[in-house]
Amino acid sequence: MITILIKSFNRPFYLDRCLASIHRFVKGNYKVNILDDGTPEKYLNKIKEKYPEVNIQRSGQYHQKVKIIQENLETGKEIDGFQIPTQLWIDAVKNATDFVLVTEDDVWFTKPVDLEEITTQMKTHETALVKLGWHGNTDAFKKLDTSMISEHLNRSYPKKLFTSNRWVMDLFMHNKFKFFSLLYRLGLVDHFTQQKYWQLNSILMGVWQKDYWLYVWKDVQGRVDEKMQLRNAAVWFHENKKNLNMVATSREECMKTTFQSSATNSYHKSDCDFDVNYFNHLINEAWLNESFDVMQNFPQDFSLSYFEKFLDKKINREEFRKWVAQFKDLYRSLGATVD
């Protein structure tokens, strides 16, 4: 048995696609828990109607977030996307099975995957994390030992990655006492160095040994702090360096996410005259009224022209396409395949 945890916030049309892809492609003995942080009740009711077997857990700030969404639609008041329900996630993982797949509502499976077989292999090889998706970024593999572990898994072991104890990694990640700045002046690190530590982490597409996930998220309190996650991952790796199988990938990439939608405006600021919150509202309502097909263009993302069928005059289509282009350019610059 493995628990699939889906973090969710106000995009039931993507959540529906995620759940449909699980039904289509995932094999093995699993249960699905949705960890919701503010999706209005009418949308969650429809999700429950379509997928009665899933369990929906709401965050402690659920009702406040629902109210904020409504205020945004009425007054334009910004939604703070950086305030995240970490306690809900941590409690859910603590109460989950020994192995847990942690994903989000805007992620979906694209190929068959046997989670029971993967977790069996993880136990055999003492693997703490298996990545099922990597945004098509194969360049990241160049600095990894990617030899085959089993029929289903490839090793993903960093060939050269500085790690140390918690105190040193804290200096390194947060530049305490100008430690990282000193290394930079000495030519030992650059602006891309800290990105390499994502080799040890997966936000959207990972099957985790739950103790490792809990360690990575230790001390993260209600806000996005990726450097703290990477610090924790580096410390765990440092203490388990002799295990060449600590991190692995599936032999084929079998999960995908969107690069043309966001839950809020918080993470993707731009100069475009485009309100992603209102956009989500329009698509949510079309989905609720059963006029929006969640499997359109599957397994690729929804086509922009399909989205545009549901937009009203308040949204400028040129500005929408410009916003999507900027969103894709950002992740393309990080090595992702976005088209």
Coordinates of C-alpha atoms in Angstrom, one line a residue:
M1 CA 0.0 0.0 0.0
I2 CA 1.2 3.5 -0.9
T3 CA -0.5 6.8 -0.1
I4 CA -0.8 9.4 -2.9
L5 CA -1.0 12.9 -1.5
I6 CA -2.2 15.7 -3.8
K7 CA -1.8 19.3 -2.7
S8 CA -4.7 21.3 -4.0
F9 CA -5.7 25.0 -4.2
N10 CA -8.6 26.4 -6.3
R11 CA -7.9 24.6 -9.6
P12 CA -10.4 21.7 -9.7
F13 CA -10.1 21.4 -13.4
Y14 CA -6.5 20.4 -13.1
L15 CA -7.2 18.3 -10.0
D16 CA -9.8 16.4 -12.0
R17 CA -7.2 15.7 -14.7
C18 CA -4.7 14.5 -12.1
L19 CA -7.2 12.1 -10.6
A20 CA -8.3 10.8 -14.1
S21 CA -4.7 10.1 -15.0
I22 CA -4.2 8.2 -11.8
H23 CA -7.2 6.0 -12.7
R24 CA -5.8 5.5 -16.2
F25 CA -2.2 4.8 -15.5
V26 CA -1.4 3.9 -11.9
K27 CA -1.2 0.3 -10.9
G28 CA -0.7 -1.2 -7.4
N29 CA -2.4 -0.9 -4.0
Y30 CA -2.8 2.8 -3.2
K31 CA -5.1 5.3 -1.6
V32 CA -5.5 9.0 -2.6
N33 CA -5.7 11.9 -0.1
I34 CA -6.3 15.4 -1.4
L35 CA -4.8 18.1 0.9
D36 CA -6.8 21.2 0.1
D37 CA -6.1 24.7 1.1
G38 CA -9.1 26.7 0.0
T39 CA -10.9 25.3 -3.1
P40 CA -14.5 26.4 -2.7
E41 CA -16.8 23.8 -1.4
K42 CA -19.0 23.5 -4.5
Y43 CA -15.9 22.4 -6.5
L44 CA -14.8 19.9 -3.9
N45 CA -18.3 18.4 -3.7
K46 CA -18.1 17.7 -7.5
I47 CA -14.7 16.2 -7.1
K48 CA -16.0 13.9 -4.4
E49 CA -19.0 13.0 -6.6
K50 CA -16.7 12.0 -9.4
Y51 CA -14.2 10.2 -7.2
P52 CA -16.0 9.0 -4.1
E53 CA -13.0 6.8 -3.1
V54 CA -10.7 9.8 -2.5
N55 CA -10.3 11.4 0.9
I56 CA -10.3 15.2 1.1
Q57 CA -8.5 16.9 4.0
R58 CA -8.8 20.6 4.5
S59 CA -6.2 22.9 6.0
G60 CA -6.7 24.9 9.2
Q61 CA -6.9 28.0 7.1
Y62 CA -9.3 26.5 4.6
H63 CA -12.3 28.8 5.3
Q64 CA -10.1 31.9 5.5
K65 CA -8.6 31.0 2.1
V66 CA -12.1 30.4 0.6
K67 CA -13.1 33.9 1.8
I68 CA -9.9 35.4 0.3
I69 CA -10.7 33.9 -3.1
Q70 CA -14.2 35.5 -3.0
E71 CA -12.7 38.8 -1.9
N72 CA -10.3 38.7 -4.8
L73 CA -13.1 38.2 -7.3
E74 CA -15.1 41.0 -5.7
T75 CA -12.4 43.6 -5.0
G76 CA -9.2 42.4 -6.6
K77 CA -7.5 42.0 -3.3
E78 CA -4.3 39.9 -3.8
I79 CA -4.1 36.3 -2.7
D80 CA -0.9 35.5 -0.8
G81 CA 0.3 32.4 -2.5
F82 CA 3.4 32.2 -0.2
Q83 CA 1.3 31.3 2.8
I84 CA 1.2 27.5 2.6
P85 CA -0.4 24.8 4.8
T86 CA 2.8 23.0 5.8
Q87 CA 1.3 21.6 8.9
L88 CA -1.4 19.9 6.9
W89 CA 1.2 18.4 4.6
I90 CA 3.5 17.3 7.4
D91 CA 0.6 15.7 9.4
A92 CA -0.6 13.9 6.3
V93 CA 2.8 12.4 5.6
K94 CA 3.3 11.4 9.2
N95 CA -0.1 9.5 9.0
A96 CA 0.6 8.0 5.6
T97 CA 2.1 4.7 4.6
D98 CA 5.9 4.2 4.8
F99 CA 6.2 5.2 1.2
V100 CA 4.2 8.2 -0.1
L101 CA 3.9 9.9 -3.5
V102 CA 3.6 13.7 -3.0
T103 CA 2.3 15.7 -5.9
E104 CA 0.1 18.7 -6.7
D105 CA -3.2 19.3 -8.5
D106 CA -1.6 20.6 -11.7
V107 CA 0.5 17.4 -12.3
W108 CA -0.7 14.3 -14.1
F109 CA 0.6 10.9 -15.1
T110 CA 1.4 10.3 -18.8
K111 CA 2.4 6.7 -18.8
P112 CA 1.6 3.5 -16.9
V113 CA 3.5 3.1 -13.6
D114 CA 3.3 0.3 -11.0
L115 CA 3.8 2.1 -7.6
E116 CA 3.7 -1.2 -5.8
E117 CA 6.7 -2.5 -7.8
I118 CA 8.5 0.8 -7.3
T119 CA 8.1 0.7 -3.6
T120 CA 9.3 -2.9 -3.5
Q121 CA 12.4 -1.9 -5.3
M122 CA 12.9 1.1 -3.0
K123 CA 12.8 -1.2 0.0
T124 CA 15.3 -3.7 -1.6
H125 CA 17.8 -1.0 -2.6
E126 CA 17.2 1.4 0.4
T127 CA 16.1 4.2 -1.9
A128 CA 14.7 7.3 -0.2
L129 CA 13.3 9.1 -3.3
V130 CA 12.3 8.0 -6.8
K131 CA 11.6 10.8 -9.2
L132 CA 8.8 10.0 -11.7
G133 CA 9.2 13.3 -13.6
W134 CA 12.0 15.9 -14.3
H135 CA 10.3 18.4 -16.7
G136 CA 12.1 16.8 -19.6
N137 CA 15.4 18.3 -18.3
T138 CA 17.9 15.5 -19.3
D139 CA 20.9 18.0 -18.9
A140 CA 20.6 17.4 -15.2
F141 CA 21.6 13.8 -15.7
K142 CA 25.0 14.7 -17.0
K143 CA 26.3 15.3 -13.5
L144 CA 24.8 12.1 -12.1
D145 CA 25.6 8.4 -12.0
T146 CA 22.5 7.2 -13.8
S147 CA 23.3 3.5 -14.1
M148 CA 20.5 0.9 -13.9
I149 CA 19.4 -0.3 -10.4
S150 CA 16.6 -2.5 -11.6
E151 CA 14.0 -3.1 -14.3
H152 CA 12.1 0.0 -13.2
L153 CA 14.8 2.3 -11.6
N154 CA 17.9 4.2 -12.6
R155 CA 20.4 5.4 -10.0
S156 CA 20.5 9.2 -9.6
Y157 CA 23.7 9.7 -7.6
P158 CA 25.5 13.1 -7.8
K159 CA 29.1 12.7 -9.1
K160 CA 30.3 15.8 -7.4
L161 CA 28.2 17.7 -4.8
F162 CA 29.5 19.5 -1.7
T163 CA 27.7 18.4 1.4
S164 CA 28.5 18.7 5.1
N165 CA 26.7 18.7 8.5
R166 CA 23.7 20.9 9.3
W167 CA 25.7 23.8 10.6
V168 CA 27.9 24.1 7.6
M169 CA 25.1 23.6 5.1
D170 CA 23.1 26.3 6.9
L171 CA 26.0 28.7 6.3
F172 CA 26.2 27.6 2.7
M173 CA 22.5 27.8 1.8
H174 CA 21.7 31.0 3.7
N175 CA 25.0 32.8 3.2
K176 CA 25.5 33.2 6.9
F177 CA 28.7 35.1 7.9
K178 CA 29.0 35.7 4.1
F179 CA 30.2 32.0 3.7
F180 CA 28.7 31.5 0.3
S181 CA 30.0 35.0 -0.8
L182 CA 33.5 34.0 0.2
L183 CA 33.3 30.7 -1.8
Y184 CA 32.0 32.7 -4.7
R185 CA 35.0 35.2 -4.6
L186 CA 37.3 32.2 -4.5
G187 CA 35.7 30.8 -7.6
L188 CA 34.4 27.7 -5.9
V189 CA 30.7 28.3 -6.5
D190 CA 28.6 30.3 -8.9
H191 CA 25.0 31.5 -9.2
F192 CA 23.8 28.1 -10.3
T193 CA 25.5 26.0 -7.6
Q194 CA 22.6 25.8 -5.2
Q195 CA 20.3 24.7 -8.0
K196 CA 22.3 21.5 -8.2
Y197 CA 20.9 20.4 -4.8
W198 CA 17.5 19.8 -6.5
Q199 CA 19.1 16.5 -7.5
L200 CA 18.1 15.4 -4.0
N201 CA 14.6 16.8 -3.9
S202 CA 11.3 16.7 -5.7
I203 CA 8.4 19.0 -5.0
L204 CA 5.9 17.6 -7.6
M205 CA 6.8 14.1 -8.8
G206 CA 8.4 12.0 -6.2
V207 CA 7.8 8.7 -4.5
W208 CA 9.4 9.2 -1.0
Q209 CA 10.4 7.1 1.9
K210 CA 8.4 9.2 4.3
D211 CA 11.1 9.7 6.9
Y212 CA 13.2 11.4 4.2
W213 CA 10.3 13.7 3.1
L214 CA 9.7 14.7 6.8
Y215 CA 13.4 15.5 7.2
V216 CA 13.5 17.6 4.1
W217 CA 10.5 19.6 5.3
K218 CA 11.7 19.9 8.9
D219 CA 11.7 23.5 10.2
V220 CA 9.6 24.8 7.3
Q221 CA 6.9 26.7 9.0
G222 CA 4.0 28.0 6.8
R223 CA 6.1 29.7 4.1
V224 CA 8.0 28.7 1.0
D225 CA 11.7 28.2 2.0
E226 CA 13.4 26.2 -0.7
K227 CA 16.8 26.8 0.6
M228 CA 15.9 25.2 3.9
Q229 CA 14.6 22.2 2.1
L230 CA 17.8 21.9 0.1
R231 CA 19.9 22.3 3.3
N232 CA 18.0 19.5 4.9
A233 CA 18.3 17.3 1.8
A234 CA 22.0 17.9 1.6
V235 CA 22.5 17.0 5.3
W236 CA 20.5 13.7 4.8
F237 CA 22.6 12.9 1.7
H238 CA 25.8 13.7 3.6
E239 CA 24.8 11.2 6.3
N240 CA 23.9 8.5 3.7
K241 CA 26.6 9.1 1.1
K242 CA 27.6 5.4 1.1
N243 CA 24.2 4.5 -0.3
L244 CA 24.6 4.9 -4.0
N245 CA 20.9 4.2 -4.5
M246 CA 19.6 6.9 -2.1
V247 CA 17.9 8.8 -5.0
A248 CA 16.7 7.2 -8.2
T249 CA 14.5 8.0 -11.2
S250 CA 12.0 5.9 -13.1
R251 CA 13.4 4.4 -16.3
E252 CA 10.9 6.6 -18.2
E253 CA 9.5 10.0 -17.3
C254 CA 5.8 9.4 -16.5
M255 CA 4.6 12.6 -14.9
K256 CA 4.0 16.1 -16.4
T257 CA 3.0 19.5 -15.2
T258 CA 1.7 22.7 -16.6
F259 CA 3.8 25.8 -17.6
Q260 CA 0.8 27.9 -18.5
S261 CA -1.2 28.1 -15.3
S262 CA -0.7 29.1 -11.7
A263 CA -2.8 28.9 -8.5
T264 CA -2.1 32.6 -7.7
N265 CA -0.2 35.6 -9.0
S266 CA 2.4 35.3 -6.3
Y267 CA 5.1 33.1 -8.0
H268 CA 5.0 34.5 -11.5
K269 CA 5.0 38.2 -11.4
S270 CA 5.0 39.9 -14.8
D271 CA 4.2 43.1 -16.6
C272 CA 1.2 41.5 -18.3
D273 CA -2.3 42.7 -17.8
F274 CA -3.5 39.3 -16.8
D275 CA -5.3 38.2 -13.7
V276 CA -4.6 34.5 -13.2
N277 CA -7.1 34.3 -10.3
Y278 CA -10.0 35.5 -12.5
F279 CA -8.8 33.2 -15.2
N280 CA -9.0 30.2 -12.8
H281 CA -12.5 31.3 -11.8
L282 CA -13.7 31.2 -15.4
I283 CA -12.2 27.8 -16.1
N284 CA -13.4 26.5 -12.7
E285 CA -17.0 27.5 -13.5
A286 CA -16.8 26.0 -17.0
W287 CA -15.6 22.8 -15.4
L288 CA -18.4 22.8 -12.8
N289 CA -20.9 23.2 -15.5
E290 CA -19.4 20.3 -17.4
S291 CA -18.5 22.3 -20.5
F292 CA -14.7 22.0 -19.9
D293 CA -13.1 18.7 -21.0
V294 CA -10.3 17.9 -18.5
M295 CA -8.7 15.5 -20.9
Q296 CA -8.5 17.9 -23.9
N297 CA -5.1 17.5 -25.6
F298 CA -4.0 14.8 -23.1
P299 CA -1.3 13.8 -22.3
Q300 CA -0.1 17.2 -23.3
D301 CA -1.3 20.3 -21.5
F302 CA -4.5 22.0 -22.5
S303 CA -4.1 24.0 -25.7
L304 CA -4.2 27.7 -25.3
S305 CA -6.9 28.0 -28.0
Y306 CA -9.1 25.7 -25.9
F307 CA -8.6 27.8 -22.7
E308 CA -9.5 30.9 -24.7
K309 CA -12.9 29.5 -25.6
F310 CA -13.9 30.1 -22.0
L311 CA -12.5 33.6 -21.5
D312 CA -14.7 36.6 -21.3
K313 CA -14.1 40.2 -22.3
K314 CA -12.3 41.0 -19.0
I315 CA -9.3 38.9 -20.1
N316 CA -7.2 40.2 -23.0
R317 CA -6.2 37.2 -25.0
E318 CA -2.9 38.7 -26.2
E319 CA -1.9 39.5 -22.6
F320 CA -2.8 35.9 -21.6
R321 CA -0.6 34.5 -24.3
K322 CA 2.2 36.9 -23.4
W323 CA 1.9 35.8 -19.7
V324 CA 2.1 32.2 -20.7
A325 CA 5.2 32.9 -22.9
Q326 CA 7.0 34.6 -20.0
F327 CA 6.0 31.7 -17.7
K328 CA 7.5 29.2 -20.2
D329 CA 10.6 31.2 -20.8
L330 CA 11.3 31.2 -17.1
Y331 CA 11.3 27.4 -16.8
R332 CA 12.9 27.0 -20.2
S333 CA 15.9 29.0 -18.9
L334 CA 16.1 26.4 -16.0
G335 CA 16.4 23.5 -18.5
A336 CA 12.7 22.4 -18.6
T337 CA 11.0 21.2 -21.8
V338 CA 7.9 23.3 -21.7
D339 CA 6.2 22.6 -25.1

